[in-house]
């Protein structure tokens, strides 16, 4: 436990190389540690912070393979997708890989609502990067509707609802569908989420610039 917590403390100080050293030492000395899944997950996060995304993916893969039905594996699928998405800037084929990771997280048994909404939004983001705009719109709207159907959505879910809604509205604006975009912004405003004021401002901008449609 001491090496694990030393790694966590180093991570909190942003001493990522030191943290990685602690995690490597723990796994070398205690390969059967009860904290192995947590350690691999934490190491993947540290490697991501260092920009070593390919190495981070290997750490997340170890969690997924060795501990497939655990909460750590569920988180690892999402973090792996994030690394693949980042690598997509250099190699667009990586977006397809990220899409698979996020879809796996979306279907993961027992995934909480906020994590499912996050995965759904990120699926849409991958589809958008792959120029599959209609599919991206559908996925974003699934996130929007899922959030609005929750009686008491967790606070963290509001972030992914907002991003999905704004993503939808941006695509509608790009296509010149101003009334549809304004309608999406109104949903955000009416939802009372932290971005409600910004959504009202965007709605008003569209109404002023395209008043003839309203």
mmCIF file of C-alpha atoms in Angstrom:
data_model
loop_
_atom_site.group_PDB
_atom_site.id
_atom_site.type_symbol
_atom_site.label_atom_id
_atom_site.label_comp_id
_atom_site.label_asym_id
_atom_site.label_seq_id
_atom_site.Cartn_x
_atom_site.Cartn_y
_atom_site.Cartn_z
ATOM 1 C CA UNK A 1 0.000 0.000 0.000
ATOM 2 C CA UNK A 2 2.840 2.402 0.788
ATOM 3 C CA UNK A 3 4.136 2.427 -2.794
ATOM 4 C CA UNK A 4 0.630 2.884 -4.185
ATOM 5 C CA UNK A 5 -0.081 5.868 -1.955
ATOM 6 C CA UNK A 6 3.367 7.305 -2.646
ATOM 7 C CA UNK A 7 2.459 7.174 -6.328
ATOM 8 C CA UNK A 8 -0.868 8.873 -5.686
ATOM 9 C CA UNK A 9 0.830 11.593 -3.656
ATOM 10 C CA UNK A 10 3.372 12.175 -6.429
ATOM 11 C CA UNK A 11 0.538 12.378 -8.952
ATOM 12 C CA UNK A 12 -1.216 14.995 -6.819
ATOM 13 C CA UNK A 13 2.013 17.041 -6.943
ATOM 14 C CA UNK A 14 2.147 16.485 -10.721
ATOM 15 C CA UNK A 15 5.436 14.641 -10.251
ATOM 16 C CA UNK A 16 4.380 12.123 -12.872
ATOM 17 C CA UNK A 17 7.762 10.489 -13.487
ATOM 18 C CA UNK A 18 8.144 9.875 -9.766
ATOM 19 C CA UNK A 19 4.615 8.468 -9.583
ATOM 20 C CA UNK A 20 5.323 6.102 -12.457
ATOM 21 C CA UNK A 21 8.442 4.913 -10.659
ATOM 22 C CA UNK A 22 6.440 4.087 -7.538
ATOM 23 C CA UNK A 23 3.851 2.164 -9.551
ATOM 24 C CA UNK A 24 6.541 0.199 -11.405
ATOM 25 C CA UNK A 25 8.220 -0.650 -8.101
ATOM 26 C CA UNK A 26 4.942 -1.867 -6.614
ATOM 27 C CA UNK A 27 4.204 -4.142 -9.567
ATOM 28 C CA UNK A 28 7.760 -5.508 -9.630
ATOM 29 C CA UNK A 29 7.833 -6.304 -5.909
ATOM 30 C CA UNK A 30 4.215 -7.349 -5.444
ATOM 31 C CA UNK A 31 2.925 -8.777 -8.756
ATOM 32 C CA UNK A 32 -0.047 -10.318 -6.930
ATOM 33 C CA UNK A 33 -0.954 -7.159 -5.022
ATOM 34 C CA UNK A 34 -4.632 -6.650 -4.243
ATOM 35 C CA UNK A 35 -4.145 -3.146 -5.619
ATOM 36 C CA UNK A 36 -2.827 -4.277 -9.000
ATOM 37 C CA UNK A 37 -5.898 -3.142 -10.950
ATOM 38 C CA UNK A 38 -5.883 0.263 -9.239
ATOM 39 C CA UNK A 39 -2.139 0.579 -9.795
ATOM 40 C CA UNK A 40 -2.359 -0.188 -13.514
ATOM 41 C CA UNK A 41 -5.219 2.275 -13.881
ATOM 42 C CA UNK A 42 -3.284 4.958 -12.019
ATOM 43 C CA UNK A 43 -0.187 4.241 -14.105
ATOM 44 C CA UNK A 44 -2.204 4.632 -17.292
ATOM 45 C CA UNK A 45 -3.385 8.029 -16.089
ATOM 46 C CA UNK A 46 0.177 9.092 -15.262
ATOM 47 C CA UNK A 47 1.455 7.983 -18.670
ATOM 48 C CA UNK A 48 -1.389 9.927 -20.292
ATOM 49 C CA UNK A 49 -0.324 13.040 -18.400
ATOM 50 C CA UNK A 50 3.205 12.484 -19.716
ATOM 51 C CA UNK A 51 1.853 12.306 -23.263
ATOM 52 C CA UNK A 52 2.838 8.641 -23.575
ATOM 53 C CA UNK A 53 -0.549 7.577 -24.913
ATOM 54 C CA UNK A 54 0.550 4.311 -26.547
ATOM 55 C CA UNK A 55 2.124 3.165 -23.265
ATOM 56 C CA UNK A 56 -0.972 4.289 -21.358
ATOM 57 C CA UNK A 57 -3.142 2.152 -23.638
ATOM 58 C CA UNK A 58 -1.001 -0.884 -22.740
ATOM 59 C CA UNK A 59 -1.607 -0.238 -19.027
ATOM 60 C CA UNK A 60 -5.353 0.156 -19.554
ATOM 61 C CA UNK A 61 -5.393 -3.014 -21.666
ATOM 62 C CA UNK A 62 -3.819 -4.941 -18.799
ATOM 63 C CA UNK A 63 -6.648 -3.856 -16.528
ATOM 64 C CA UNK A 64 -9.224 -4.863 -19.147
ATOM 65 C CA UNK A 65 -7.658 -8.293 -19.778
ATOM 66 C CA UNK A 66 -6.772 -9.239 -16.190
ATOM 67 C CA UNK A 67 -9.797 -7.734 -14.420
ATOM 68 C CA UNK A 68 -12.517 -7.709 -17.109
ATOM 69 C CA UNK A 69 -15.685 -7.356 -15.020
ATOM 70 C CA UNK A 70 -14.433 -4.887 -12.418
ATOM 71 C CA UNK A 71 -15.139 -1.174 -11.937
ATOM 72 C CA UNK A 72 -11.489 -0.563 -12.835
ATOM 73 C CA UNK A 73 -11.984 -2.251 -16.219
ATOM 74 C CA UNK A 74 -15.043 -0.102 -16.836
ATOM 75 C CA UNK A 75 -12.994 3.041 -16.213
ATOM 76 C CA UNK A 76 -10.087 1.656 -18.251
ATOM 77 C CA UNK A 77 -12.276 1.314 -21.360
ATOM 78 C CA UNK A 78 -13.080 5.008 -21.196
ATOM 79 C CA UNK A 79 -9.506 6.099 -20.524
ATOM 80 C CA UNK A 80 -8.258 3.864 -23.333
ATOM 81 C CA UNK A 81 -10.761 5.525 -25.651
ATOM 82 C CA UNK A 82 -9.524 8.958 -24.588
ATOM 83 C CA UNK A 83 -5.947 7.996 -25.485
ATOM 84 C CA UNK A 84 -7.018 6.586 -28.841
ATOM 85 C CA UNK A 85 -9.052 9.710 -29.566
ATOM 86 C CA UNK A 86 -6.044 11.925 -28.822
ATOM 87 C CA UNK A 87 -3.866 9.804 -31.121
ATOM 88 C CA UNK A 88 -6.508 10.300 -33.809
ATOM 89 C CA UNK A 89 -5.180 13.806 -34.392
ATOM 90 C CA UNK A 90 -2.105 12.208 -35.962
ATOM 91 C CA UNK A 91 -3.704 9.004 -37.249
ATOM 92 C CA UNK A 92 -7.439 9.276 -38.076
ATOM 93 C CA UNK A 93 -7.755 5.467 -38.017
ATOM 94 C CA UNK A 94 -7.492 5.759 -34.247
ATOM 95 C CA UNK A 95 -10.976 7.312 -34.132
ATOM 96 C CA UNK A 96 -12.414 3.935 -35.128
ATOM 97 C CA UNK A 97 -10.531 2.320 -32.238
ATOM 98 C CA UNK A 98 -11.747 4.987 -29.822
ATOM 99 C CA UNK A 99 -15.291 4.452 -31.070
ATOM 100 C CA UNK A 100 -15.087 0.752 -30.162
ATOM 101 C CA UNK A 101 -13.723 1.528 -26.691
ATOM 102 C CA UNK A 102 -16.466 4.045 -25.944
ATOM 103 C CA UNK A 103 -19.165 1.709 -27.235
ATOM 104 C CA UNK A 104 -17.829 -1.036 -24.970
ATOM 105 C CA UNK A 105 -18.053 1.349 -22.021
ATOM 106 C CA UNK A 106 -21.565 2.367 -23.068
ATOM 107 C CA UNK A 107 -22.660 -1.291 -22.943
ATOM 108 C CA UNK A 108 -20.696 -2.187 -19.794
ATOM 109 C CA UNK A 109 -22.980 -3.896 -17.269
ATOM 110 C CA UNK A 110 -23.563 -1.713 -14.234
ATOM 111 C CA UNK A 111 -22.133 1.484 -15.720
ATOM 112 C CA UNK A 112 -23.645 4.471 -13.857
ATOM 113 C CA UNK A 113 -25.752 7.038 -15.700
ATOM 114 C CA UNK A 114 -23.071 9.733 -15.840
ATOM 115 C CA UNK A 115 -20.508 7.321 -17.297
ATOM 116 C CA UNK A 116 -22.978 6.083 -19.916
ATOM 117 C CA UNK A 117 -23.766 9.662 -20.930
ATOM 118 C CA UNK A 118 -20.055 10.453 -21.120
ATOM 119 C CA UNK A 119 -19.475 7.406 -23.323
ATOM 120 C CA UNK A 120 -22.448 8.311 -25.504
ATOM 121 C CA UNK A 121 -21.191 11.843 -26.021
ATOM 122 C CA UNK A 122 -17.719 10.583 -26.888
ATOM 123 C CA UNK A 123 -19.154 8.076 -29.371
ATOM 124 C CA UNK A 124 -20.825 11.036 -31.067
ATOM 125 C CA UNK A 125 -17.594 13.002 -31.027
ATOM 126 C CA UNK A 126 -15.751 10.128 -32.736
ATOM 127 C CA UNK A 127 -18.467 9.850 -35.373
ATOM 128 C CA UNK A 128 -18.223 13.579 -36.005
ATOM 129 C CA UNK A 129 -14.443 13.338 -36.450
ATOM 130 C CA UNK A 130 -15.057 10.509 -38.931
ATOM 131 C CA UNK A 131 -17.418 12.793 -40.903
ATOM 132 C CA UNK A 132 -20.395 10.585 -40.085
ATOM 133 C CA UNK A 133 -22.501 13.614 -39.242
ATOM 134 C CA UNK A 134 -26.027 12.083 -39.284
ATOM 135 C CA UNK A 135 -24.842 9.279 -36.977
ATOM 136 C CA UNK A 136 -23.131 11.823 -34.707
ATOM 137 C CA UNK A 137 -26.344 13.860 -34.501
ATOM 138 C CA UNK A 138 -28.321 10.753 -33.565
ATOM 139 C CA UNK A 139 -25.865 9.804 -30.838
ATOM 140 C CA UNK A 140 -25.712 13.317 -29.394
ATOM 141 C CA UNK A 141 -29.510 13.455 -29.271
ATOM 142 C CA UNK A 142 -29.654 10.067 -27.535
ATOM 143 C CA UNK A 143 -27.493 11.579 -24.793
ATOM 144 C CA UNK A 144 -29.748 14.645 -24.595
ATOM 145 C CA UNK A 145 -32.942 12.577 -24.336
ATOM 146 C CA UNK A 146 -31.402 10.121 -21.871
ATOM 147 C CA UNK A 147 -30.443 12.971 -19.551
ATOM 148 C CA UNK A 148 -33.853 14.630 -19.776
ATOM 149 C CA UNK A 149 -35.569 11.324 -18.974
ATOM 150 C CA UNK A 150 -33.592 10.874 -15.746
ATOM 151 C CA UNK A 151 -35.725 11.858 -12.745
ATOM 152 C CA UNK A 152 -32.684 12.829 -10.690
ATOM 153 C CA UNK A 153 -29.634 12.850 -12.960
ATOM 154 C CA UNK A 154 -26.287 12.923 -11.137
ATOM 155 C CA UNK A 155 -24.592 16.317 -11.157
ATOM 156 C CA UNK A 156 -21.710 14.994 -13.277
ATOM 157 C CA UNK A 157 -24.154 14.027 -16.030
ATOM 158 C CA UNK A 158 -25.015 17.673 -16.742
ATOM 159 C CA UNK A 159 -21.585 18.167 -18.330
ATOM 160 C CA UNK A 160 -22.152 15.446 -20.932
ATOM 161 C CA UNK A 161 -25.747 16.510 -21.584
ATOM 162 C CA UNK A 162 -24.536 20.053 -22.231
ATOM 163 C CA UNK A 163 -21.661 19.000 -24.470
ATOM 164 C CA UNK A 164 -23.916 16.688 -26.472
ATOM 165 C CA UNK A 165 -26.574 19.383 -26.833
ATOM 166 C CA UNK A 166 -24.054 22.028 -27.861
ATOM 167 C CA UNK A 167 -22.468 19.529 -30.266
ATOM 168 C CA UNK A 168 -25.862 18.897 -31.848
ATOM 169 C CA UNK A 169 -26.657 22.597 -32.081
ATOM 170 C CA UNK A 170 -23.270 23.369 -33.659
ATOM 171 C CA UNK A 171 -23.872 20.758 -36.362
ATOM 172 C CA UNK A 172 -27.336 22.175 -36.994
ATOM 173 C CA UNK A 173 -25.889 25.684 -37.283
ATOM 174 C CA UNK A 174 -23.219 24.443 -39.688
ATOM 175 C CA UNK A 175 -26.017 23.031 -41.847
ATOM 176 C CA UNK A 176 -27.990 26.285 -41.703
ATOM 177 C CA UNK A 177 -30.787 24.728 -39.653
ATOM 178 C CA UNK A 178 -31.192 27.688 -37.339
ATOM 179 C CA UNK A 179 -34.588 26.840 -35.850
ATOM 180 C CA UNK A 180 -33.408 23.348 -34.941
ATOM 181 C CA UNK A 181 -30.260 24.766 -33.329
ATOM 182 C CA UNK A 182 -32.278 27.285 -31.335
ATOM 183 C CA UNK A 183 -34.587 24.494 -30.181
ATOM 184 C CA UNK A 184 -31.653 22.515 -28.815
ATOM 185 C CA UNK A 185 -30.279 25.542 -26.974
ATOM 186 C CA UNK A 186 -33.720 26.084 -25.431
ATOM 187 C CA UNK A 187 -33.658 22.533 -24.082
ATOM 188 C CA UNK A 188 -30.387 23.315 -22.307
ATOM 189 C CA UNK A 189 -31.766 26.595 -20.960
ATOM 190 C CA UNK A 190 -34.935 24.895 -19.705
ATOM 191 C CA UNK A 191 -32.958 22.083 -18.057
ATOM 192 C CA UNK A 192 -31.514 24.509 -15.513
ATOM 193 C CA UNK A 193 -27.967 23.188 -15.868
ATOM 194 C CA UNK A 194 -24.937 25.444 -15.217
ATOM 195 C CA UNK A 195 -24.719 26.284 -18.945
ATOM 196 C CA UNK A 196 -28.355 27.467 -19.090
ATOM 197 C CA UNK A 197 -27.433 31.162 -19.286
ATOM 198 C CA UNK A 198 -24.973 30.532 -22.117
ATOM 199 C CA UNK A 199 -27.627 28.522 -23.953
ATOM 200 C CA UNK A 200 -30.135 31.374 -23.606
ATOM 201 C CA UNK A 201 -27.530 33.748 -25.018
ATOM 202 C CA UNK A 202 -26.930 31.488 -28.006
ATOM 203 C CA UNK A 203 -30.669 31.188 -28.611
ATOM 204 C CA UNK A 204 -31.037 34.967 -28.575
ATOM 205 C CA UNK A 205 -28.114 35.377 -30.972
ATOM 206 C CA UNK A 206 -29.738 33.047 -33.488
ATOM 207 C CA UNK A 207 -33.083 34.807 -33.138
ATOM 208 C CA UNK A 208 -31.464 38.190 -33.747
ATOM 209 C CA UNK A 209 -29.337 37.081 -36.684
ATOM 210 C CA UNK A 210 -32.087 35.031 -38.343
ATOM 211 C CA UNK A 211 -35.191 36.842 -37.113
ATOM 212 C CA UNK A 212 -37.084 36.197 -40.338
ATOM 213 C CA UNK A 213 -37.299 32.488 -39.393
ATOM 214 C CA UNK A 214 -38.952 33.258 -36.088
#
